[in-house]
PDB file of C-alpha atoms in Angstrom:
ATOM      1  CA  UNK A 142     125.048 -73.385  88.637  1.00  0.00           C
ATOM      2  CA  UNK A 143     124.226 -76.090  91.166  1.00  0.00           C
ATOM      3  CA  UNK A 144     120.979 -77.917  90.289  1.00  0.00           C
ATOM      4  CA  UNK A 145     119.727 -77.578  93.865  1.00  0.00           C
ATOM      5  CA  UNK A 146     119.724 -73.810  93.441  1.00  0.00           C
ATOM      6  CA  UNK A 147     116.828 -74.188  90.995  1.00  0.00           C
ATOM      7  CA  UNK A 148     114.561 -76.189  93.294  1.00  0.00           C
ATOM      8  CA  UNK A 149     111.230 -75.110  94.697  1.00  0.00           C
ATOM      9  CA  UNK A 150     110.425 -77.442  97.581  1.00  0.00           C
ATOM     10  CA  UNK A 151     107.218 -77.250  99.618  1.00  0.00           C
ATOM     11  CA  UNK A 152     106.775 -78.951 102.986  1.00  0.00           C
ATOM     12  CA  UNK A 153     103.257 -79.821 104.159  1.00  0.00           C
ATOM     13  CA  UNK A 154     101.707 -82.100 106.743  1.00  0.00           C
ATOM     14  CA  UNK A 155      99.886 -82.405 110.015  1.00  0.00           C
ATOM     15  CA  UNK A 156     100.798 -80.148 112.923  1.00  0.00           C
ATOM     16  CA  UNK A 157     103.650 -81.424 115.034  1.00  0.00           C
ATOM     17  CA  UNK A 158     105.199 -83.683 112.387  1.00  0.00           C
ATOM     18  CA  UNK A 159     108.415 -81.700 111.968  1.00  0.00           C
ATOM     19  CA  UNK A 160     107.598 -79.519 108.951  1.00  0.00           C
ATOM     20  CA  UNK A 161     109.490 -76.489 110.220  1.00  0.00           C
ATOM     21  CA  UNK A 162     112.425 -78.586 111.407  1.00  0.00           C
ATOM     22  CA  UNK A 163     112.673 -80.295 108.023  1.00  0.00           C
ATOM     23  CA  UNK A 164     112.232 -77.053 106.071  1.00  0.00           C
ATOM     24  CA  UNK A 165     114.983 -75.343 108.055  1.00  0.00           C
ATOM     25  CA  UNK A 166     117.346 -78.302 107.609  1.00  0.00           C
ATOM     26  CA  UNK A 167     116.712 -78.583 103.848  1.00  0.00           C
ATOM     27  CA  UNK A 168     117.105 -74.843 103.428  1.00  0.00           C
ATOM     28  CA  UNK A 169     120.455 -74.925 105.189  1.00  0.00           C
ATOM     29  CA  UNK A 170     121.770 -78.130 103.606  1.00  0.00           C
ATOM     30  CA  UNK A 171     120.757 -77.116 100.058  1.00  0.00           C
ATOM     31  CA  UNK A 172     121.631 -73.416 100.519  1.00  0.00           C
ATOM     32  CA  UNK A 173     118.130 -72.398  99.479  1.00  0.00           C
ATOM     33  CA  UNK A 174     116.113 -69.484 100.858  1.00  0.00           C
ATOM     34  CA  UNK A 175     113.543 -70.485 103.480  1.00  0.00           C
ATOM     35  CA  UNK A 176     109.996 -69.197 103.214  1.00  0.00           C
ATOM     36  CA  UNK A 177     108.704 -69.472 106.761  1.00  0.00           C
ATOM     37  CA  UNK A 178     105.127 -70.492 107.544  1.00  0.00           C
ATOM     38  CA  UNK A 179     103.891 -67.173 108.871  1.00  0.00           C
ATOM     39  CA  UNK A 180     100.179 -68.068 108.788  1.00  0.00           C
ATOM     40  CA  UNK A 181      99.455 -67.834 112.518  1.00  0.00           C
ATOM     41  CA  UNK A 182      99.374 -64.087 112.963  1.00  0.00           C
ATOM     42  CA  UNK A 183      97.165 -63.714 109.932  1.00  0.00           C
ATOM     43  CA  UNK A 184      94.293 -65.983 110.984  1.00  0.00           C
ATOM     44  CA  UNK A 185      92.363 -64.737 113.983  1.00  0.00           C
ATOM     45  CA  UNK A 186      91.184 -67.295 116.503  1.00  0.00           C
ATOM     46  CA  UNK A 187      87.782 -65.701 117.224  1.00  0.00           C
ATOM     47  CA  UNK A 188      85.030 -68.306 117.492  1.00  0.00           C
ATOM     48  CA  UNK A 189      82.344 -65.964 116.169  1.00  0.00           C
ATOM     49  CA  UNK A 190      84.340 -64.854 113.129  1.00  0.00           C
ATOM     50  CA  UNK A 191      82.199 -63.935 110.142  1.00  0.00           C
ATOM     51  CA  UNK A 192      82.414 -65.714 106.829  1.00  0.00           C
ATOM     52  CA  UNK A 193      83.684 -62.521 105.222  1.00  0.00           C
ATOM     53  CA  UNK A 194      86.571 -62.354 107.708  1.00  0.00           C
ATOM     54  CA  UNK A 195      87.487 -66.000 107.022  1.00  0.00           C
ATOM     55  CA  UNK A 196      87.507 -65.350 103.286  1.00  0.00           C
ATOM     56  CA  UNK A 197      89.457 -62.096 103.612  1.00  0.00           C
ATOM     57  CA  UNK A 198      92.118 -63.704 105.807  1.00  0.00           C
ATOM     58  CA  UNK A 199      92.653 -66.676 103.494  1.00  0.00           C
ATOM     59  CA  UNK A 200      92.771 -64.494 100.379  1.00  0.00           C
ATOM     60  CA  UNK A 201      95.312 -62.165 102.029  1.00  0.00           C
ATOM     61  CA  UNK A 202      97.535 -65.106 103.004  1.00  0.00           C
ATOM     62  CA  UNK A 203      97.248 -66.541  99.495  1.00  0.00           C
ATOM     63  CA  UNK A 204      98.236 -63.225  97.871  1.00  0.00           C
ATOM     64  CA  UNK A 205     101.138 -62.723 100.274  1.00  0.00           C
ATOM     65  CA  UNK A 206     102.362 -66.291  99.839  1.00  0.00           C
ATOM     66  CA  UNK A 207     102.096 -66.041  96.054  1.00  0.00           C
ATOM     67  CA  UNK A 208     104.166 -62.838  96.088  1.00  0.00           C
ATOM     68  CA  UNK A 209     106.819 -64.395  98.363  1.00  0.00           C
ATOM     69  CA  UNK A 210     107.133 -67.503  96.198  1.00  0.00           C
ATOM     70  CA  UNK A 211     107.249 -65.473  92.975  1.00  0.00           C
ATOM     71  CA  UNK A 212     110.097 -63.337  94.333  1.00  0.00           C
ATOM     72  CA  UNK A 213     112.332 -66.414  94.602  1.00  0.00           C
ATOM     73  CA  UNK A 214     113.716 -68.535  91.775  1.00  0.00           C
ATOM     74  CA  UNK A 215     114.243 -71.282  94.342  1.00  0.00           C
ATOM     75  CA  UNK A 216     113.154 -71.935  97.917  1.00  0.00           C
ATOM     76  CA  UNK A 217     112.119 -74.323 100.640  1.00  0.00           C
ATOM     77  CA  UNK A 218     108.625 -73.420 101.853  1.00  0.00           C
ATOM     78  CA  UNK A 219     107.421 -74.284 105.345  1.00  0.00           C
ATOM     79  CA  UNK A 220     103.755 -74.872 104.458  1.00  0.00           C
ATOM     80  CA  UNK A 221     102.412 -74.081 101.013  1.00  0.00           C
ATOM     81  CA  UNK A 222      99.352 -73.518  98.828  1.00  0.00           C
ATOM     82  CA  UNK A 223      98.146 -77.040  99.607  1.00  0.00           C
ATOM     83  CA  UNK A 224      97.889 -76.082 103.284  1.00  0.00           C
ATOM     84  CA  UNK A 225      95.742 -73.107 102.329  1.00  0.00           C
ATOM     85  CA  UNK A 226      93.415 -75.401 100.384  1.00  0.00           C
ATOM     86  CA  UNK A 227      93.236 -77.706 103.396  1.00  0.00           C
ATOM     87  CA  UNK A 228      92.488 -74.797 105.725  1.00  0.00           C
ATOM     88  CA  UNK A 229      89.735 -73.557 103.409  1.00  0.00           C
ATOM     89  CA  UNK A 230      88.127 -76.993 103.474  1.00  0.00           C
ATOM     90  CA  UNK A 231      88.787 -77.665 107.163  1.00  0.00           C
ATOM     91  CA  UNK A 232      86.997 -74.430 108.078  1.00  0.00           C
ATOM     92  CA  UNK A 233      84.026 -75.275 105.841  1.00  0.00           C
ATOM     93  CA  UNK A 234      84.461 -72.335 103.487  1.00  0.00           C
ATOM     94  CA  UNK A 235      83.751 -74.592 100.503  1.00  0.00           C
ATOM     95  CA  UNK A 236      80.278 -75.245 101.953  1.00  0.00           C
ATOM     96  CA  UNK A 237      79.505 -71.744 103.173  1.00  0.00           C
ATOM     97  CA  UNK A 238      80.797 -69.620 100.302  1.00  0.00           C
ATOM     98  CA  UNK A 239      79.684 -69.388  96.710  1.00  0.00           C
ATOM     99  CA  UNK A 240      81.126 -72.283  94.700  1.00  0.00           C
ATOM    100  CA  UNK A 241      82.785 -69.862  92.281  1.00  0.00           C
ATOM    101  CA  UNK A 242      84.841 -68.357  95.143  1.00  0.00           C
ATOM    102  CA  UNK A 243      86.052 -71.773  96.220  1.00  0.00           C
ATOM    103  CA  UNK A 244      86.859 -72.734  92.628  1.00  0.00           C
ATOM    104  CA  UNK A 245      88.803 -69.516  92.090  1.00  0.00           C
ATOM    105  CA  UNK A 246      90.728 -69.972  95.361  1.00  0.00           C
ATOM    106  CA  UNK A 247      91.534 -73.599  94.545  1.00  0.00           C
ATOM    107  CA  UNK A 248      92.594 -72.769  90.975  1.00  0.00           C
ATOM    108  CA  UNK A 249      95.034 -70.180  92.297  1.00  0.00           C
ATOM    109  CA  UNK A 250      96.409 -72.636  94.883  1.00  0.00           C
ATOM    110  CA  UNK A 251      96.779 -75.355  92.246  1.00  0.00           C
ATOM    111  CA  UNK A 252      98.684 -73.022  89.906  1.00  0.00           C
ATOM    112  CA  UNK A 253     101.053 -72.249  92.761  1.00  0.00           C
ATOM    113  CA  UNK A 254     101.427 -75.939  93.628  1.00  0.00           C
ATOM    114  CA  UNK A 255     102.263 -76.792  90.012  1.00  0.00           C
ATOM    115  CA  UNK A 256     105.376 -74.604  90.322  1.00  0.00           C
ATOM    116  CA  UNK A 257     106.812 -76.778  93.114  1.00  0.00           C
ATOM    117  CA  UNK A 258     109.420 -79.307  92.027  1.00  0.00           C
ATOM    118  CA  UNK A 259     108.845 -81.380  95.147  1.00  0.00           C
ATOM    119  CA  UNK A 260     106.131 -81.489  97.776  1.00  0.00           C
ATOM    120  CA  UNK A 261     107.141 -83.288 100.957  1.00  0.00           C
ATOM    121  CA  UNK A 262     104.278 -84.505 103.138  1.00  0.00           C
ATOM    122  CA  UNK A 263     105.584 -85.182 106.609  1.00  0.00           C
ATOM    123  CA  UNK A 264     104.114 -88.416 107.983  1.00  0.00           C
ATOM    124  CA  UNK A 265     102.349 -88.623 111.305  1.00  0.00           C
ATOM    125  CA  UNK A 266     104.509 -89.942 114.171  1.00  0.00           C
ATOM    126  CA  UNK A 267     107.714 -89.835 112.134  1.00  0.00           C
ATOM    127  CA  UNK A 268     109.318 -87.608 114.761  1.00  0.00           C
ATOM    128  CA  UNK A 269     108.607 -87.491 118.480  1.00  0.00           C
ATOM    129  CA  UNK A 270     106.153 -84.698 119.259  1.00  0.00           C
ATOM    130  CA  UNK A 271     107.852 -81.867 121.107  1.00  0.00           C
ATOM    131  CA  UNK A 272     105.840 -78.780 122.039  1.00  0.00           C
ATOM    132  CA  UNK A 273     107.762 -75.767 120.805  1.00  0.00           C
ATOM    133  CA  UNK A 274     104.995 -73.205 120.586  1.00  0.00           C
ATOM    134  CA  UNK A 275     105.417 -71.527 123.967  1.00  0.00           C
ATOM    135  CA  UNK A 276     106.607 -68.396 122.130  1.00  0.00           C
ATOM    136  CA  UNK A 277     103.274 -68.160 120.250  1.00  0.00           C
ATOM    137  CA  UNK A 278     100.628 -67.115 122.812  1.00  0.00           C
ATOM    138  CA  UNK A 279      97.208 -68.624 122.234  1.00  0.00           C
ATOM    139  CA  UNK A 280      98.533 -71.144 119.719  1.00  0.00           C
ATOM    140  CA  UNK A 281      97.820 -74.776 120.363  1.00  0.00           C
ATOM    141  CA  UNK A 282      98.892 -77.479 117.999  1.00  0.00           C
ATOM    142  CA  UNK A 283      96.250 -79.652 116.460  1.00  0.00           C
ATOM    143  CA  UNK A 284      97.026 -83.187 117.570  1.00  0.00           C
ATOM    144  CA  UNK A 285      94.549 -84.612 115.058  1.00  0.00           C
ATOM    145  CA  UNK A 286      96.659 -86.604 112.603  1.00  0.00           C
ATOM    146  CA  UNK A 287      93.949 -86.338 109.929  1.00  0.00           C
ATOM    147  CA  UNK A 288      94.086 -82.540 109.675  1.00  0.00           C
ATOM    148  CA  UNK A 289      96.957 -80.910 107.787  1.00  0.00           C
TER     149      UNK A 289
END
């Protein structure tokens, strides 16, 4: 068995840095299944969203992602548990929810992350920014290089 067939590779990084492009290329070149990002349709963009909705959405994504990753003995993941942790923090859930909920969420994400053989963090400005999201209505990339 080829060693690359045992790899679990996660790609993370700031929006617009080429995560999906890299994940697709690695998946193809290493003949590994690709786990696509798939977060967008699961996080609503409502400005007045309740804390309970935020929590429910992130927990649902975490459970779904965990199931997808556990179904594969190897993969290349476009985004990963580390992105979920970042999203939790970026949306202030760690400040607005009970500390035990944040700790539980983070512990689950960390257990998932420990299963990755490699985590690739795409650097800001490594690829020219090309807007490719016209097929995702309402989606705008975050051009802030300090937000994953």
